[in-house]
Coordinates of C-alpha atoms and ligand atoms in Angstrom, one line a residue:
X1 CA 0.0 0.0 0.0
X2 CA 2.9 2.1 0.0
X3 CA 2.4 3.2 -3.7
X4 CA -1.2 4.2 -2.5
X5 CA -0.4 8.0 -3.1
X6 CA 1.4 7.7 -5.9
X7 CA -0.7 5.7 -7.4
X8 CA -3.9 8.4 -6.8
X9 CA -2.1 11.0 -7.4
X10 CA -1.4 10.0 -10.9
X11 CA -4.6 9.1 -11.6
X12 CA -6.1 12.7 -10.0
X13 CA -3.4 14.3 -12.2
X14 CA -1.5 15.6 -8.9
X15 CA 1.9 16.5 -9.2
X16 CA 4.5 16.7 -6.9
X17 CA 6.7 19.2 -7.4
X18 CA 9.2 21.7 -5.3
X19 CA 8.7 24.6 -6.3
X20 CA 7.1 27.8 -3.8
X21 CA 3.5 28.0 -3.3
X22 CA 1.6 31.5 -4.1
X23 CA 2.2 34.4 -1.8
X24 CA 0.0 34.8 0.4
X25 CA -3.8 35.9 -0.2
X26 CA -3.9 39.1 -2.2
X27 CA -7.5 39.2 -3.1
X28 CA -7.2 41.2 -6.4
X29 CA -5.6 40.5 -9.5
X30 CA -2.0 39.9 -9.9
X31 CA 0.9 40.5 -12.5
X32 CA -0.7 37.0 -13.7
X33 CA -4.3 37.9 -13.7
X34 CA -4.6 35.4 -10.6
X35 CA -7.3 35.6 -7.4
X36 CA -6.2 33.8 -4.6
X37 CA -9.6 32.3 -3.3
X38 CA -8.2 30.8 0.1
X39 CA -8.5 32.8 3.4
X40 CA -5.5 32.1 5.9
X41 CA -4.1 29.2 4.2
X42 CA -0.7 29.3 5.8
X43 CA -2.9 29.5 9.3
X44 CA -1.0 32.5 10.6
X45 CA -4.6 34.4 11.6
X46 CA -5.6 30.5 13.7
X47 CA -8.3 28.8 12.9
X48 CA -10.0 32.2 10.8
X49 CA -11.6 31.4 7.6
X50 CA -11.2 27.5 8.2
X51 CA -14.3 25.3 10.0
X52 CA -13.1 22.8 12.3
X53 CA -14.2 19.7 12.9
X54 CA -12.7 17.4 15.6
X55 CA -13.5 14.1 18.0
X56 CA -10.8 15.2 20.4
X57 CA -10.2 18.0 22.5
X58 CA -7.5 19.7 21.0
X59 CA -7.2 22.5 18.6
X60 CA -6.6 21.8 14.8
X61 CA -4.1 25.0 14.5
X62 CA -0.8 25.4 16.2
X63 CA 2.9 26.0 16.0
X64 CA 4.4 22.3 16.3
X65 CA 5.3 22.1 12.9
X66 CA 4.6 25.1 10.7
X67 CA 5.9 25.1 7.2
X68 CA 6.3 28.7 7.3
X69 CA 5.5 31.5 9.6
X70 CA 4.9 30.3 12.9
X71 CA 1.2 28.7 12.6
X72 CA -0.2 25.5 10.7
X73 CA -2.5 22.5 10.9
X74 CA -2.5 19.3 13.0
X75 CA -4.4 16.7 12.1
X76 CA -4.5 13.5 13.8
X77 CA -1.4 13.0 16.0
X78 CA -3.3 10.9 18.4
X79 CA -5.5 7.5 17.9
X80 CA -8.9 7.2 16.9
X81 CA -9.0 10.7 16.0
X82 CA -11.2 12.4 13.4
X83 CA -10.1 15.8 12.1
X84 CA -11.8 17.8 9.4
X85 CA -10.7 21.7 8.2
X86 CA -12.9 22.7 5.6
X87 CA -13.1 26.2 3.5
X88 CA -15.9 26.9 1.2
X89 CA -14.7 28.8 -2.2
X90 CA -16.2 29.9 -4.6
X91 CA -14.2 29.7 -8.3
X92 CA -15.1 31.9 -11.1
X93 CA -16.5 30.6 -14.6
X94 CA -14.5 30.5 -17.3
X95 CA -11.0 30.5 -15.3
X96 CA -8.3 28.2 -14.6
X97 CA -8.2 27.3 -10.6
X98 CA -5.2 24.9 -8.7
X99 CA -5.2 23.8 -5.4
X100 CA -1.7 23.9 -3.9
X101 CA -0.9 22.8 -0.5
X102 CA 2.0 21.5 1.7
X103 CA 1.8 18.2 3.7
X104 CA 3.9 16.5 5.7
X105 CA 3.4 13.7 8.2
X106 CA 4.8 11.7 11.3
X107 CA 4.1 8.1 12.1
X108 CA 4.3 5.1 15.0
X109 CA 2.8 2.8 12.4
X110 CA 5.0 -0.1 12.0
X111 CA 2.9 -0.9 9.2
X112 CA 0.8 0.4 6.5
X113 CA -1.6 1.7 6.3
X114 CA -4.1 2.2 9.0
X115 CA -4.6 6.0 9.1
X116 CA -5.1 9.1 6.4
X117 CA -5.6 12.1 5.7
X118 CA -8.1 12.4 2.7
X119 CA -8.4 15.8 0.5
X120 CA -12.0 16.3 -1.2
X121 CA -14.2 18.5 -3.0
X122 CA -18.1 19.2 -2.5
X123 CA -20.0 21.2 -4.8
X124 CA -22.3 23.3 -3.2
X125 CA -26.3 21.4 -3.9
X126 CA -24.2 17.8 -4.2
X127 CA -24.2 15.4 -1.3
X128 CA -20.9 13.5 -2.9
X129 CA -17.2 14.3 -1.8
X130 CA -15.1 13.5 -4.5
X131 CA -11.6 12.3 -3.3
X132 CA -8.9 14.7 -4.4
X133 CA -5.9 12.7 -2.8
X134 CA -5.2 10.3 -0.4
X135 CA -2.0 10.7 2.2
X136 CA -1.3 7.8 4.7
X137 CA 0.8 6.6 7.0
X138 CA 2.2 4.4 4.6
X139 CA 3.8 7.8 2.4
X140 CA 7.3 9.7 2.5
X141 CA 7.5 10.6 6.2
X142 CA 9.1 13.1 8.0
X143 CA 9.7 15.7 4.9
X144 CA 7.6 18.8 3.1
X145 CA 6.0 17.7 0.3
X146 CA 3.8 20.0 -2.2
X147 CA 0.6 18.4 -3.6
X148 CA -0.8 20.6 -6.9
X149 CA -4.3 19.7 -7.9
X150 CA -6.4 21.1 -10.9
X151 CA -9.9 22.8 -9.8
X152 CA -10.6 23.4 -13.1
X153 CA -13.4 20.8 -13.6
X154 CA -15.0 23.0 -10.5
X155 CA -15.1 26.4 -12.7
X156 CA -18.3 28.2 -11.7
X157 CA -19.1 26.2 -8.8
X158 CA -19.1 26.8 -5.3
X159 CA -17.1 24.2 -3.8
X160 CA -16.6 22.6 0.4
X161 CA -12.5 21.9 -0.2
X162 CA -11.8 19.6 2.8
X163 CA -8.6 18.1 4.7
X164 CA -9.6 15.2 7.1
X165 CA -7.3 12.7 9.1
X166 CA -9.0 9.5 10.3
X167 CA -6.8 7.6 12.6
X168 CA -7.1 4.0 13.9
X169 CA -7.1 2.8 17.6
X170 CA -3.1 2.0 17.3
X171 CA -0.1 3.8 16.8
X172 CA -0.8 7.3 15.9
X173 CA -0.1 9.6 12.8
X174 CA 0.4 13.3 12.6
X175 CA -0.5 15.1 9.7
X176 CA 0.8 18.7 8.8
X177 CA -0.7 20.5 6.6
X178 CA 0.5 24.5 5.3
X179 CA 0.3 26.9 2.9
X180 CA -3.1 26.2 1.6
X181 CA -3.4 28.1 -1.8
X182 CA -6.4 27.6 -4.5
X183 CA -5.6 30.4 -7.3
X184 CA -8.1 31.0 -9.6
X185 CA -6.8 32.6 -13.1
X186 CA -8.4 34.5 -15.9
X187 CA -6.5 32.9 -18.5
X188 CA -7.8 35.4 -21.5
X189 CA -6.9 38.5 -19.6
X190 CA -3.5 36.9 -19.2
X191 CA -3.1 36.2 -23.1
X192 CA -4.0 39.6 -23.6
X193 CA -1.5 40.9 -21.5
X194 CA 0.6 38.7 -23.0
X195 CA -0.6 40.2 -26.4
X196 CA -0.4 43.8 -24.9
X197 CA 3.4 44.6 -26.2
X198 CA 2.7 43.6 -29.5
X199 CA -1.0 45.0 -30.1
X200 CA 1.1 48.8 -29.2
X201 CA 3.9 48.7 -31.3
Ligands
LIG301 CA1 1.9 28.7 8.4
LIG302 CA1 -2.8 4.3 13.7

Protein backbone atom coordinates (compact mmCIF):
# COMPACT_ATOMS: atom_id res chain seq x y z
CA UNK A 1 0.00 0.00 0.00
CA UNK A 2 2.89 2.10 -0.01
CA UNK A 3 2.37 3.24 -3.68
CA UNK A 4 -1.18 4.22 -2.49
CA UNK A 5 -0.38 8.04 -3.07
CA UNK A 6 1.45 7.71 -5.89
CA UNK A 7 -0.74 5.65 -7.35
CA UNK A 8 -3.91 8.41 -6.84
CA UNK A 9 -2.06 11.01 -7.41
CA UNK A 10 -1.39 10.05 -10.89
CA UNK A 11 -4.61 9.14 -11.56
CA UNK A 12 -6.07 12.68 -9.96
CA UNK A 13 -3.42 14.33 -12.23
CA UNK A 14 -1.52 15.62 -8.93
CA UNK A 15 1.94 16.50 -9.16
CA UNK A 16 4.45 16.70 -6.88
CA UNK A 17 6.73 19.15 -7.37
CA UNK A 18 9.22 21.71 -5.29
CA UNK A 19 8.74 24.61 -6.30
CA UNK A 20 7.11 27.80 -3.81
CA UNK A 21 3.55 28.01 -3.31
CA UNK A 22 1.65 31.50 -4.05
CA UNK A 23 2.17 34.36 -1.82
CA UNK A 24 0.04 34.76 0.40
CA UNK A 25 -3.80 35.90 -0.25
CA UNK A 26 -3.89 39.11 -2.17
CA UNK A 27 -7.51 39.24 -3.15
CA UNK A 28 -7.23 41.22 -6.39
CA UNK A 29 -5.64 40.53 -9.52
CA UNK A 30 -1.97 39.86 -9.91
CA UNK A 31 0.88 40.47 -12.51
CA UNK A 32 -0.66 36.99 -13.73
CA UNK A 33 -4.29 37.87 -13.68
CA UNK A 34 -4.56 35.44 -10.60
CA UNK A 35 -7.26 35.59 -7.40
CA UNK A 36 -6.19 33.76 -4.56
CA UNK A 37 -9.59 32.35 -3.34
CA UNK A 38 -8.20 30.78 0.06
CA UNK A 39 -8.48 32.84 3.41
CA UNK A 40 -5.53 32.13 5.90
CA UNK A 41 -4.15 29.21 4.21
CA UNK A 42 -0.74 29.26 5.77
CA UNK A 43 -2.91 29.49 9.28
CA UNK A 44 -1.05 32.48 10.56
CA UNK A 45 -4.59 34.44 11.62
CA UNK A 46 -5.64 30.50 13.71
CA UNK A 47 -8.26 28.81 12.92
CA UNK A 48 -9.99 32.18 10.77
CA UNK A 49 -11.60 31.38 7.60
CA UNK A 50 -11.17 27.47 8.17
CA UNK A 51 -14.26 25.30 10.04
CA UNK A 52 -13.05 22.84 12.29
CA UNK A 53 -14.22 19.71 12.92
CA UNK A 54 -12.65 17.35 15.55
CA UNK A 55 -13.53 14.08 18.03
CA UNK A 56 -10.84 15.18 20.37
CA UNK A 57 -10.24 17.96 22.53
CA UNK A 58 -7.50 19.68 20.96
CA UNK A 59 -7.21 22.51 18.64
CA UNK A 60 -6.55 21.81 14.80
CA UNK A 61 -4.06 25.03 14.47
CA UNK A 62 -0.85 25.37 16.24
CA UNK A 63 2.91 26.04 15.97
CA UNK A 64 4.36 22.31 16.28
CA UNK A 65 5.26 22.07 12.91
CA UNK A 66 4.60 25.10 10.74
CA UNK A 67 5.85 25.11 7.16
CA UNK A 68 6.27 28.74 7.34
CA UNK A 69 5.53 31.51 9.61
CA UNK A 70 4.92 30.30 12.90
CA UNK A 71 1.24 28.65 12.60
CA UNK A 72 -0.21 25.54 10.75
CA UNK A 73 -2.54 22.50 10.92
CA UNK A 74 -2.47 19.32 12.98
CA UNK A 75 -4.44 16.67 12.10
CA UNK A 76 -4.53 13.51 13.76
CA UNK A 77 -1.36 13.03 16.03
CA UNK A 78 -3.30 10.91 18.39
CA UNK A 79 -5.45 7.45 17.89
CA UNK A 80 -8.86 7.16 16.94
CA UNK A 81 -8.98 10.72 15.96
CA UNK A 82 -11.18 12.35 13.42
CA UNK A 83 -10.11 15.84 12.09
CA UNK A 84 -11.79 17.75 9.44
CA UNK A 85 -10.72 21.70 8.18
CA UNK A 86 -12.91 22.73 5.63
CA UNK A 87 -13.06 26.17 3.50
CA UNK A 88 -15.86 26.86 1.24
CA UNK A 89 -14.72 28.80 -2.24
CA UNK A 90 -16.15 29.89 -4.63
CA UNK A 91 -14.16 29.68 -8.29
CA UNK A 92 -15.09 31.93 -11.12
CA UNK A 93 -16.52 30.56 -14.59
CA UNK A 94 -14.45 30.51 -17.29
CA UNK A 95 -11.02 30.48 -15.30
CA UNK A 96 -8.34 28.21 -14.62
CA UNK A 97 -8.15 27.33 -10.57
CA UNK A 98 -5.21 24.86 -8.68
CA UNK A 99 -5.21 23.78 -5.37
CA UNK A 100 -1.68 23.86 -3.95
CA UNK A 101 -0.90 22.77 -0.54
CA UNK A 102 2.00 21.49 1.73
CA UNK A 103 1.76 18.22 3.71
CA UNK A 104 3.95 16.51 5.74
CA UNK A 105 3.35 13.66 8.21
CA UNK A 106 4.80 11.66 11.30
CA UNK A 107 4.09 8.14 12.06
CA UNK A 108 4.32 5.06 15.00
CA UNK A 109 2.83 2.80 12.41
CA UNK A 110 5.03 -0.07 12.01
CA UNK A 111 2.89 -0.88 9.21
CA UNK A 112 0.85 0.41 6.54
CA UNK A 113 -1.59 1.71 6.28
CA UNK A 114 -4.15 2.23 8.97
CA UNK A 115 -4.63 6.05 9.13
CA UNK A 116 -5.08 9.06 6.39
CA UNK A 117 -5.56 12.12 5.69
CA UNK A 118 -8.14 12.39 2.68
CA UNK A 119 -8.40 15.79 0.49
CA UNK A 120 -12.05 16.35 -1.25
CA UNK A 121 -14.15 18.53 -2.99
CA UNK A 122 -18.11 19.21 -2.54
CA UNK A 123 -19.97 21.24 -4.81
CA UNK A 124 -22.30 23.26 -3.22
CA UNK A 125 -26.26 21.35 -3.85
CA UNK A 126 -24.20 17.75 -4.21
CA UNK A 127 -24.23 15.36 -1.32
CA UNK A 128 -20.91 13.54 -2.88
CA UNK A 129 -17.16 14.27 -1.78
CA UNK A 130 -15.12 13.46 -4.55
CA UNK A 131 -11.56 12.33 -3.34
CA UNK A 132 -8.92 14.67 -4.42
CA UNK A 133 -5.92 12.73 -2.84
CA UNK A 134 -5.18 10.33 -0.37
CA UNK A 135 -2.05 10.66 2.18
CA UNK A 136 -1.27 7.83 4.73
CA UNK A 137 0.79 6.55 7.03
CA UNK A 138 2.19 4.41 4.62
CA UNK A 139 3.82 7.85 2.44
CA UNK A 140 7.25 9.71 2.55
CA UNK A 141 7.48 10.65 6.15
CA UNK A 142 9.09 13.14 8.01
CA UNK A 143 9.73 15.74 4.86
CA UNK A 144 7.60 18.77 3.09
CA UNK A 145 5.97 17.73 0.28
CA UNK A 146 3.80 19.99 -2.24
CA UNK A 147 0.59 18.44 -3.56
CA UNK A 148 -0.81 20.55 -6.88
CA UNK A 149 -4.31 19.72 -7.89
CA UNK A 150 -6.35 21.10 -10.91
CA UNK A 151 -9.87 22.82 -9.84
CA UNK A 152 -10.62 23.39 -13.12
CA UNK A 153 -13.38 20.75 -13.60
CA UNK A 154 -15.03 22.96 -10.54
CA UNK A 155 -15.11 26.43 -12.67
CA UNK A 156 -18.28 28.24 -11.71
CA UNK A 157 -19.13 26.20 -8.77
CA UNK A 158 -19.07 26.77 -5.32
CA UNK A 159 -17.13 24.21 -3.82
CA UNK A 160 -16.57 22.59 0.40
CA UNK A 161 -12.48 21.92 -0.25
CA UNK A 162 -11.78 19.63 2.77
CA UNK A 163 -8.60 18.10 4.70
CA UNK A 164 -9.59 15.17 7.14
CA UNK A 165 -7.34 12.67 9.09
CA UNK A 166 -9.02 9.50 10.33
CA UNK A 167 -6.80 7.57 12.61
CA UNK A 168 -7.07 3.97 13.91
CA UNK A 169 -7.07 2.83 17.55
CA UNK A 170 -3.12 2.00 17.30
CA UNK A 171 -0.14 3.82 16.85
CA UNK A 172 -0.79 7.26 15.90
CA UNK A 173 -0.07 9.60 12.80
CA UNK A 174 0.36 13.30 12.62
CA UNK A 175 -0.45 15.06 9.73
CA UNK A 176 0.80 18.66 8.82
CA UNK A 177 -0.69 20.50 6.60
CA UNK A 178 0.45 24.47 5.35
CA UNK A 179 0.28 26.91 2.85
CA UNK A 180 -3.09 26.18 1.59
CA UNK A 181 -3.43 28.05 -1.79
CA UNK A 182 -6.36 27.61 -4.48
CA UNK A 183 -5.61 30.43 -7.34
CA UNK A 184 -8.06 31.02 -9.59
CA UNK A 185 -6.85 32.62 -13.06
CA UNK A 186 -8.44 34.52 -15.87
CA UNK A 187 -6.49 32.93 -18.53
CA UNK A 188 -7.80 35.37 -21.52
CA UNK A 189 -6.94 38.46 -19.59
CA UNK A 190 -3.48 36.89 -19.18
CA UNK A 191 -3.06 36.19 -23.06
CA UNK A 192 -4.01 39.61 -23.61
CA UNK A 193 -1.54 40.87 -21.54
CA UNK A 194 0.61 38.66 -22.99
CA UNK A 195 -0.63 40.21 -26.37
CA UNK A 196 -0.39 43.78 -24.93
CA UNK A 197 3.40 44.60 -26.24
CA UNK A 198 2.71 43.58 -29.54
CA UNK A 199 -0.99 45.01 -30.10
CA UNK A 200 1.05 48.84 -29.20
CA UNK A 201 3.88 48.71 -31.27
CA1 LIG B 1 1.94 28.71 8.41
CA1 LIG C 1 -2.76 4.28 13.68
Amino acid sequence: MRATLAVLALAAGIMMSSFLPAAAAPRSLDANACVEKIVNGGFEAGITGWEPTTNGPFALVGPALPRTGNLGAILGARSNADDRLEQTISLPAGQTATLRFWWQMLTEEPDHWWDELEVTVKPAGSTESIRLARITDGDLQGQWQQAVISLNAYAGQTIELSFRADTDANEPTEFYVDDVSVRACDAAALSKRLMLPFVTR
